[in-house]
Coordinates of C-alpha atoms in Angstrom, one line a residue:
M1 CA -14.0 -22.1 19.3
E2 CA -17.0 -23.3 17.4
Q3 CA -16.9 -23.3 13.6
E4 CA -20.0 -21.2 13.2
K5 CA -18.5 -18.4 15.3
I6 CA -15.3 -18.6 13.3
R7 CA -17.2 -18.4 10.0
K8 CA -19.2 -15.4 11.3
Y9 CA -16.0 -13.6 12.3
A10 CA -14.4 -14.5 8.9
M11 CA -17.3 -13.0 7.0
M12 CA -17.2 -9.8 9.2
I13 CA -13.5 -9.5 8.4
V14 CA -14.0 -10.0 4.7
H15 CA -16.7 -7.4 4.7
L16 CA -14.7 -4.9 6.8
V17 CA -11.6 -5.3 4.7
G18 CA -13.7 -4.8 1.6
Q19 CA -15.1 -1.6 3.1
M20 CA -11.7 -0.4 4.2
T21 CA -10.1 -0.8 0.8
K22 CA -12.8 1.3 -0.9
L23 CA -11.9 4.9 -1.4
P24 CA -14.3 7.7 -1.1
D25 CA -13.4 8.8 -4.6
D26 CA -13.8 6.8 -7.8
R27 CA -10.4 5.2 -8.3
Q28 CA -11.2 3.8 -11.6
S29 CA -12.0 7.2 -13.1
L30 CA -8.7 8.5 -11.8
G31 CA -7.0 5.5 -13.4
Y32 CA -4.8 4.3 -10.6
G33 CA -4.9 1.5 -8.1
K34 CA -3.8 1.3 -4.5
G35 CA -0.7 -0.6 -5.5
Q36 CA 0.3 2.3 -7.7
R37 CA -0.5 4.8 -4.9
V38 CA 1.8 3.0 -2.3
I39 CA 4.6 2.8 -4.9
L40 CA 4.3 6.6 -5.2
F41 CA 4.2 7.0 -1.4
Y42 CA 7.4 5.0 -1.2
L43 CA 9.1 6.9 -4.0
E44 CA 8.1 10.2 -2.4
R45 CA 10.1 9.2 0.7
N46 CA 13.0 8.0 -1.6
P47 CA 13.3 10.6 -4.3
N48 CA 16.9 9.7 -5.2
G49 CA 15.8 6.5 -6.9
V50 CA 14.9 3.0 -5.9
P51 CA 15.7 -0.3 -7.6
S52 CA 12.5 -1.9 -8.9
G53 CA 13.5 -5.1 -7.1
E54 CA 13.4 -3.2 -3.8
L55 CA 9.8 -2.3 -4.5
S56 CA 9.0 -6.0 -5.1
Q57 CA 10.6 -7.0 -1.8
R58 CA 9.2 -4.1 0.2
F59 CA 5.6 -4.8 -0.9
H60 CA 5.9 -8.6 -1.1
V61 CA 4.7 -8.6 -4.7
G62 CA 6.2 -10.3 -7.7
T63 CA 8.5 -8.4 -10.0
G64 CA 6.0 -8.8 -12.9
R65 CA 3.3 -7.0 -10.9
I66 CA 5.7 -4.2 -10.0
G67 CA 6.7 -3.9 -13.6
N68 CA 3.1 -3.6 -14.7
A69 CA 2.4 -0.9 -12.1
L70 CA 5.5 1.0 -13.1
K71 CA 4.5 0.9 -16.7
E72 CA 1.1 2.5 -15.8
L73 CA 2.8 5.1 -13.6
E74 CA 5.2 6.0 -16.4
K75 CA 2.3 6.4 -18.9
K76 CA 0.7 8.9 -16.5
G77 CA 4.0 10.7 -16.1
Y78 CA 4.3 9.9 -12.4
V79 CA 7.6 8.0 -12.5
Y80 CA 10.6 7.4 -14.8
R81 CA 13.2 4.7 -14.9
K82 CA 16.9 5.2 -15.5
N83 CA 20.0 3.0 -15.4
D84 CA 22.0 3.3 -12.2
E85 CA 25.2 5.3 -12.9
K86 CA 27.3 3.0 -10.6
D87 CA 25.8 -0.3 -11.8
K88 CA 24.4 -0.2 -15.3
R89 CA 22.6 -3.6 -14.7
K90 CA 20.4 -1.9 -12.2
V91 CA 17.4 0.2 -13.1
L92 CA 16.3 2.8 -10.6
V93 CA 12.8 4.3 -10.4
Y94 CA 12.3 8.0 -9.7
P95 CA 9.2 10.0 -9.0
T96 CA 8.5 12.9 -11.3
K97 CA 7.4 16.3 -10.1
K98 CA 3.9 15.4 -11.2
G99 CA 4.1 12.1 -9.4
L100 CA 5.3 13.8 -6.2
L101 CA 2.4 16.3 -6.3
F102 CA -0.1 13.5 -6.9
S103 CA 1.4 11.4 -4.1
Q104 CA 1.2 14.4 -1.7
E105 CA -2.4 15.0 -2.6
Q106 CA -3.3 11.3 -2.1
R107 CA -1.4 11.3 1.2
Q108 CA -3.5 14.2 2.4
G109 CA -6.7 12.4 1.4
F110 CA -5.5 9.4 3.3
Y111 CA -4.8 11.5 6.4
R112 CA -8.3 13.0 6.2
T113 CA -9.7 9.4 6.1
I114 CA -7.7 8.5 9.3
E115 CA -8.8 11.8 10.9
N116 CA -12.5 10.9 10.2
A117 CA -12.0 7.4 11.6
I118 CA -10.5 8.9 14.8
D119 CA -13.3 11.4 15.1
A120 CA -15.9 8.6 14.7
V121 CA -14.6 6.3 17.5
G122 CA -12.2 8.5 19.5
E123 CA -8.4 8.4 19.6
E124 CA -8.2 5.9 22.5
R125 CA -10.3 3.3 20.7
F126 CA -8.5 3.9 17.4
A127 CA -5.1 3.4 19.1
E128 CA -6.4 0.3 20.7
F129 CA -7.6 -1.0 17.3
L130 CA -4.2 -0.4 15.8
K131 CA -2.5 -2.2 18.7
T132 CA -4.9 -5.2 18.4
Y133 CA -4.4 -5.3 14.6
Q134 CA -0.6 -5.3 15.1
E135 CA -0.8 -8.1 17.5
I136 CA -3.0 -10.1 15.1
M137 CA -0.5 -9.5 12.2
E138 CA 2.4 -10.5 14.4
A139 CA 0.7 -13.7 15.4
Q140 CA -0.1 -14.5 11.7
N141 CA 3.5 -13.7 10.7
A142 CA 4.8 -16.0 13.5
A143 CA 2.4 -18.8 12.4
F144 CA 2.9 -18.5 8.6
G145 CA 6.3 -16.9 8.1
K146 CA 6.6 -13.1 7.6
D147 CA 8.8 -13.3 4.5
R148 CA 6.5 -15.3 2.3
Q149 CA 6.0 -13.8 -1.1
C150 CA 2.5 -13.0 -2.2
S151 CA 3.1 -13.1 -5.9
N152 CA -0.5 -13.5 -6.9
S153 CA -1.6 -10.5 -4.8
T154 CA -2.4 -7.4 -6.8
H155 CA -2.4 -4.8 -4.1
D156 CA -4.5 -2.8 -6.5

């Protein structure tokens, strides 16, 4: 494929990803980033505690970034950390009631965003988009290795 077409597609992807990652609300005024939101989503599904190392592995982010996100979430009262009763060397992360409520509210907003997208293009086209996106990601993972650590990625 010619380089000019590849450059054009690359610019379109950068633009679309930038648009996709913007939220309709003002994230900065709420004081949280997407990385913090996905941590809360994960903890909502795992309310009995998760080792912070599991969060790092799950989201392919360095432990330092997870630690910083957890500090911010603790400041807001959304999570707390506690030593594992079985293995005192491990620290488990738990959502608070406030964190669970916030996560559920954010999840509902995310669902509304998806519903709006489906309404805009139709369910069939949306499903086809997801299928295509999955195929692209599988091809990228096969080409570059799916277990690579993105330690300089903020996910925020």
